CSV table of C-alpha atoms in Angstrom, one decimal:
chain,number,residue,atom,x,y,z
A,1,MET,CA,-48.0,38.5,-13.5
A,2,ARG,CA,-49.8,36.4,-11.0
A,3,VAL,CA,-49.1,33.1,-13.0
A,4,LEU,CA,-45.4,34.1,-13.1
A,5,ALA,CA,-45.3,34.7,-9.3
A,6,GLN,CA,-46.8,31.3,-8.7
A,7,LEU,CA,-44.2,29.6,-11.0
A,8,GLU,CA,-41.4,31.4,-9.3
A,9,ALA,CA,-42.6,30.0,-5.9
A,10,TYR,CA,-42.3,26.5,-7.3
A,11,LEU,CA,-39.1,26.9,-9.1
A,12,PRO,CA,-35.7,26.3,-7.0
A,13,PRO,CA,-33.8,29.5,-6.3
A,14,ALA,CA,-30.9,30.4,-8.6
A,15,PRO,CA,-27.6,29.1,-7.4
A,16,PRO,CA,-25.3,31.7,-5.8
A,17,ASP,CA,-22.7,33.6,-7.7
A,18,ILE,CA,-19.3,31.8,-7.8
A,19,ASP,CA,-16.5,33.5,-5.7
A,20,TRP,CA,-13.7,32.9,-8.0
A,21,THR,CA,-11.2,34.6,-5.6
A,22,ALA,CA,-11.4,31.3,-3.5
A,23,HIS,CA,-8.7,28.6,-3.7
A,24,ALA,CA,-10.9,25.5,-3.1
A,25,PHE,CA,-14.5,24.6,-4.1
A,26,ARG,CA,-17.2,21.9,-3.7
A,27,TRP,CA,-19.5,21.0,-6.4
A,28,ARG,CA,-23.0,21.4,-5.0
A,29,LYS,CA,-26.4,20.3,-6.5
A,30,ARG,CA,-29.8,21.8,-6.0
A,31,GLY,CA,-32.3,19.8,-8.1
A,32,ALA,CA,-30.8,19.7,-11.8
A,33,ARG,CA,-28.7,22.8,-11.0
A,34,GLY,CA,-25.0,22.7,-9.9
A,35,TRP,CA,-22.7,25.3,-8.9
A,36,LEU,CA,-19.1,25.8,-7.4
A,37,ASP,CA,-19.5,26.5,-3.8
A,38,ALA,CA,-16.2,28.3,-2.2
A,39,VAL,CA,-14.6,26.6,0.7
A,40,ARG,CA,-14.1,29.3,3.3
A,41,HIS,CA,-11.8,27.4,5.6
A,42,VAL,CA,-9.5,25.1,3.6
A,43,ALA,CA,-7.8,22.2,5.6
A,44,ARG,CA,-4.1,23.3,5.3
A,45,ILE,CA,-1.2,20.6,5.4
A,46,ALA,CA,2.3,21.4,4.1
A,47,PRO,CA,4.1,18.9,1.9
A,48,ASP,CA,6.8,18.7,4.6
A,49,ASP,CA,4.2,17.3,7.1
A,50,LEU,CA,3.9,14.3,4.8
A,51,GLN,CA,6.7,11.8,5.9
A,52,HIS,CA,8.0,8.6,4.3
A,53,ILE,CA,6.1,9.0,1.1
A,54,GLY,CA,8.8,11.0,-0.7
A,55,ARG,CA,8.8,9.3,-3.9
A,56,GLN,CA,5.0,9.8,-4.4
A,57,LYS,CA,5.3,13.4,-3.2
A,58,ASP,CA,8.2,14.1,-5.8
A,59,ILE,CA,6.1,12.7,-8.7
A,60,ILE,CA,2.9,14.6,-7.8
A,61,GLU,CA,4.8,17.8,-7.2
A,62,ARG,CA,6.7,17.6,-10.6
A,63,ASN,CA,3.3,16.8,-12.4
A,64,THR,CA,1.7,19.8,-10.7
A,65,ARG,CA,4.3,22.2,-11.5
A,66,GLN,CA,4.2,21.1,-15.1
A,67,PHE,CA,0.5,21.7,-15.1
A,68,LEU,CA,0.8,25.3,-13.7
A,69,ARG,CA,3.4,26.1,-16.3
A,70,GLY,CA,1.2,25.1,-19.1
A,71,LYS,CA,3.2,21.9,-20.0
A,72,PRO,CA,1.8,18.7,-20.6
A,73,ALA,CA,0.7,16.8,-17.4
A,74,ASN,CA,-1.1,13.8,-16.5
A,75,ASN,CA,-4.2,12.9,-14.5
A,76,VAL,CA,-3.2,11.1,-11.3
A,77,LEU,CA,-4.8,7.9,-9.6
A,78,MET,CA,-3.5,7.2,-6.1
A,79,THR,CA,-4.2,3.8,-4.6
A,80,GLY,CA,-3.2,1.9,-1.4
A,81,ALA,CA,-3.5,1.6,2.2
A,82,ARG,CA,-5.9,3.9,4.1
A,83,GLY,CA,-4.5,6.8,6.1
A,84,THR,CA,-1.1,6.9,4.3
A,85,GLY,CA,-1.4,10.4,2.9
A,86,LYS,CA,-3.3,10.0,-0.5
A,87,SER,CA,-5.8,12.8,0.0
A,88,SER,CA,-3.5,14.8,2.2
A,89,LEU,CA,-0.9,14.9,-0.6
A,90,VAL,CA,-3.7,16.6,-2.8
A,91,LYS,CA,-4.3,19.1,-0.1
A,92,ALA,CA,-0.7,19.8,0.3
A,93,MET,CA,-0.4,20.6,-3.4
A,94,LEU,CA,-3.0,23.4,-2.9
A,95,ALA,CA,-1.1,24.7,0.1
A,96,GLN,CA,2.1,24.9,-1.9
A,97,TYR,CA,0.9,26.2,-5.2
A,98,GLY,CA,-2.3,28.1,-4.4
A,99,ALA,CA,-0.6,31.4,-4.7
A,100,GLU,CA,0.6,30.4,-8.2
A,101,GLY,CA,-2.9,29.9,-9.5
A,102,LEU,CA,-3.7,26.3,-8.5
A,103,ARG,CA,-7.3,25.8,-7.5
A,104,LEU,CA,-9.1,22.6,-6.1
A,105,ILE,CA,-12.6,21.3,-6.9
A,106,GLU,CA,-14.0,18.5,-4.8
A,107,VAL,CA,-16.5,16.3,-6.5
A,108,ASP,CA,-18.4,13.5,-4.8
A,109,LYS,CA,-18.6,10.3,-6.6
A,110,SER,CA,-22.5,10.7,-6.9
A,111,ASP,CA,-21.8,14.0,-9.0
A,112,LEU,CA,-19.3,12.6,-11.4
A,113,GLY,CA,-22.0,12.8,-14.1
A,114,ASP,CA,-21.5,16.7,-14.0
A,115,LEU,CA,-17.9,16.5,-14.7
A,116,ALA,CA,-18.3,17.9,-18.3
A,117,ASP,CA,-20.4,20.8,-16.9
A,118,ILE,CA,-17.6,21.5,-14.4
A,119,VAL,CA,-14.9,21.4,-17.1
A,120,GLU,CA,-17.0,23.8,-19.3
A,121,MET,CA,-17.7,26.2,-16.3
A,122,VAL,CA,-14.0,26.7,-15.6
A,123,ALA,CA,-12.7,26.5,-19.3
A,124,GLY,CA,-12.4,30.2,-19.6
A,125,ARG,CA,-10.7,30.8,-16.4
A,126,PRO,CA,-7.0,31.9,-16.1
A,127,GLU,CA,-6.4,29.5,-12.9
A,128,ARG,CA,-5.4,25.9,-13.1
A,129,TYR,CA,-8.0,23.5,-11.7
A,130,VAL,CA,-7.4,20.0,-10.2
A,131,VAL,CA,-10.8,18.2,-9.8
A,132,PHE,CA,-10.3,16.0,-6.7
A,133,CYS,CA,-12.4,12.8,-6.3
A,134,ASP,CA,-11.6,11.2,-2.9
A,135,ASP,CA,-12.2,7.6,-2.1
A,136,LEU,CA,-13.3,6.7,-5.7
A,137,SER,CA,-14.8,3.3,-6.5
A,138,PHE,CA,-17.7,2.2,-8.6
A,139,GLU,CA,-20.2,-0.6,-8.5
A,140,GLU,CA,-21.5,-2.3,-11.6
A,141,GLY,CA,-23.6,0.0,-13.9
A,142,GLU,CA,-22.9,3.3,-12.1
A,143,ALA,CA,-23.4,6.3,-14.3
A,144,GLY,CA,-20.4,8.2,-12.9
A,145,TYR,CA,-18.1,5.5,-14.3
A,146,LYS,CA,-18.6,6.4,-17.9
A,147,ALA,CA,-18.8,10.2,-17.2
A,148,LEU,CA,-15.3,10.0,-15.7
A,149,LYS,CA,-14.1,7.8,-18.5
A,150,SER,CA,-15.1,10.3,-21.0
A,151,VAL,CA,-13.7,13.3,-19.3
A,152,LEU,CA,-10.2,11.5,-18.8
A,153,ASP,CA,-9.9,10.4,-22.5
A,154,GLY,CA,-12.1,9.5,-25.3
A,155,SER,CA,-14.8,11.9,-25.4
A,156,VAL,CA,-15.4,14.0,-28.6
A,157,SER,CA,-15.0,17.2,-26.7
A,158,ALA,CA,-11.5,18.1,-25.0
A,159,SER,CA,-11.4,18.0,-21.1
A,160,GLY,CA,-9.6,21.5,-21.3
A,161,ASP,CA,-6.0,22.3,-20.8
A,162,ASN,CA,-6.6,24.0,-17.4
A,163,VAL,CA,-8.2,20.8,-15.7
A,164,LEU,CA,-6.6,17.7,-14.3
A,165,ILE,CA,-8.2,15.0,-12.2
A,166,TYR,CA,-6.5,13.7,-9.1
A,167,ALA,CA,-8.3,10.7,-7.6
A,168,THR,CA,-7.7,8.4,-4.6
A,169,SER,CA,-9.1,4.9,-4.2
A,170,ASN,CA,-8.6,1.7,-2.2
A,171,ARG,CA,-9.0,-0.3,-5.5
A,172,ARG,CA,-6.5,-0.1,-8.3
A,173,HIS,CA,-9.0,-0.7,-11.0
A,174,LEU,CA,-11.8,1.2,-9.3
A,175,MET,CA,-14.4,-1.5,-9.6
A,176,PRO,CA,-14.9,-4.8,-7.8
A,177,GLU,CA,-13.4,-7.8,-9.4
A,178,TYR,CA,-14.8,-11.3,-9.2
A,179,MET,CA,-13.3,-14.9,-9.6
A,180,SER,CA,-15.9,-15.5,-12.1
A,181,GLU,CA,-14.2,-13.0,-14.6
A,182,ASN,CA,-11.2,-15.2,-14.9
A,183,LEU,CA,-13.5,-17.7,-16.7
A,184,GLN,CA,-13.8,-15.2,-19.6
A,185,ALA,CA,-10.1,-15.2,-20.2
A,186,LYS,CA,-9.2,-16.7,-23.6
A,187,HIS,CA,-6.2,-19.1,-23.9
A,188,GLN,CA,-4.5,-19.0,-27.4
A,189,SER,CA,-2.9,-22.0,-28.9
A,190,ASP,CA,0.6,-20.3,-28.5
A,191,GLY,CA,0.1,-19.9,-24.7
A,192,GLU,CA,-1.1,-16.1,-24.9
A,193,ILE,CA,-3.8,-15.0,-22.5
A,194,HIS,CA,-6.4,-12.4,-23.4
A,195,PRO,CA,-8.5,-11.2,-20.5
A,196,GLY,CA,-12.3,-11.2,-20.9
A,197,GLU,CA,-14.3,-8.1,-21.9
A,198,THR,CA,-15.5,-7.4,-18.4
A,199,VAL,CA,-11.9,-7.3,-17.2
A,200,GLU,CA,-10.9,-5.2,-20.1
A,201,GLU,CA,-13.7,-2.7,-19.3
A,202,LYS,CA,-12.5,-2.4,-15.6
A,203,ILE,CA,-8.9,-1.8,-16.5
A,204,SER,CA,-9.7,0.8,-19.3
A,205,LEU,CA,-10.7,3.3,-16.8
A,206,SER,CA,-7.7,3.2,-14.4
A,207,GLU,CA,-5.5,3.2,-17.6
A,208,ARG,CA,-6.8,6.6,-18.6
A,209,PHE,CA,-4.9,8.0,-15.6
A,210,GLY,CA,-1.3,8.7,-16.9
A,211,ILE,CA,0.2,8.5,-13.5
A,212,TRP,CA,-0.5,5.6,-10.9
A,213,LEU,CA,0.8,6.2,-7.4
A,214,SER,CA,0.8,3.3,-4.8
A,215,PHE,CA,0.8,3.9,-1.0
A,216,TYR,CA,1.9,1.2,1.4
A,217,PRO,CA,1.4,0.6,5.2
A,218,PHE,CA,4.3,2.1,7.2
A,219,LYS,CA,6.9,0.2,9.0
A,220,GLN,CA,7.1,0.6,12.9
A,221,ASP,CA,10.0,3.1,12.8
A,222,ASP,CA,8.4,5.0,10.0
A,223,TYR,CA,5.2,5.3,12.0
A,224,LEU,CA,7.2,6.5,15.1
A,225,ASP,CA,9.0,9.1,12.9
A,226,ILE,CA,5.6,10.5,11.9
A,227,VAL,CA,4.4,10.5,15.4
A,228,HIS,CA,7.4,12.4,16.6
A,229,HIS,CA,7.2,14.9,13.6
A,230,TRP,CA,3.5,15.7,14.8
A,231,LEU,CA,4.5,16.0,18.4
A,232,ARG,CA,7.1,18.5,17.6
A,233,THR,CA,4.8,20.5,15.3
A,234,LEU,CA,2.2,20.6,18.1
A,235,GLY,CA,4.8,21.9,20.4
A,236,CYS,CA,5.5,18.9,22.7
A,237,PRO,CA,8.8,19.0,24.7
A,238,GLU,CA,11.5,16.6,23.5
A,239,ALA,CA,11.5,14.7,26.8
A,240,HIS,CA,7.8,13.9,26.5
A,241,ILE,CA,8.2,12.9,22.8
A,242,ALA,CA,10.8,10.3,23.9
A,243,GLU,CA,8.3,9.0,26.4
A,244,SER,CA,5.6,8.5,23.9
A,245,ARG,CA,7.0,5.4,22.1
A,246,THR,CA,5.2,2.7,24.2
A,247,GLU,CA,1.8,4.5,24.1
A,248,ALA,CA,2.0,5.4,20.6
A,249,LEU,CA,2.6,1.7,19.6
A,250,GLN,CA,-0.3,0.6,21.7
A,251,TRP,CA,-2.5,3.3,20.1
A,252,ALA,CA,-1.7,1.7,16.6
A,253,LEU,CA,-2.1,-1.7,17.8
A,254,GLU,CA,-5.7,-0.9,19.1
A,255,ARG,CA,-6.6,0.5,15.8
A,256,GLY,CA,-4.9,-2.2,13.6
A,257,SER,CA,-3.0,0.3,11.6
A,258,ARG,CA,0.3,2.1,11.6
A,259,SER,CA,-0.8,4.9,9.3
A,260,GLY,CA,-0.1,8.6,9.1
A,261,ARG,CA,-3.6,9.3,10.2
A,262,VAL,CA,-3.3,7.1,13.2
A,263,ALA,CA,0.0,8.8,14.1
A,264,HIS,CA,-1.6,12.3,13.9
A,265,GLN,CA,-4.5,11.2,15.9
A,266,PHE,CA,-2.2,10.0,18.7
A,267,ALA,CA,0.0,13.0,18.6
A,268,ARG,CA,-3.1,15.3,19.0
A,269,ASP,CA,-4.2,13.2,22.2
A,270,TRP,CA,-0.6,13.0,23.6
A,271,SER,CA,0.2,16.8,23.2
A,272,ALA,CA,-3.1,17.8,24.7
A,273,ARG,CA,-1.8,16.0,27.8
A,274,TYR,CA,1.6,17.4,28.0
A,275,VAL,CA,1.6,21.0,26.2
């Protein structure tokens, strides 16, 4: 008994029980053990709060509804300009469909090697799970690259019909690309070009996402529309909203970006002064 007590002192504590009533989870690790940690205070954003990305919103809403109804649905890769609503769109899906059984599991890039364990953990659950990988990119030789590739498509074991992967990235092919890779291209006598094996490997991961959504920087008028939306949402009077134009543009200029994130940050600052 004394030996067992000594061994227990050195062993890491067992992971806590999973609170399956939660709508959102983070994958946590303690040594070699991982578990789904319930998120108590979920960042809420409604789809209507996301302006000027109507096409992207329509596509991901349609895909998410199909997933919830047990119909075929695709994994989604969202790429493009920072602050334009990629990760907010995923959170908006949870806000809209959480009551219908949608659940969100956020997984850090460093933990992607555990994807197969996560899929197995939720396989018997009645809910529908979106595994969310934010700001995803890989360097050469990272282990998570092959783990993600296997879960997306190509593994002997199925990924489960109650799991989808929604990922955001600033790189469309998720890995760095180099000029030297162009030297590996093969030019056939008939003019056809075959990319080198390194390029093929990088493209093969992004191609496993059935839906690609691209996000672009906002035009000035679009940026101002988003500013006005958030000012109204935060209770700012219309007179003060009209006066915000010059400062809103200066705010964006100082940050070098006309994005939804910058618009929201300005609206919070402006409304704090006038509400």
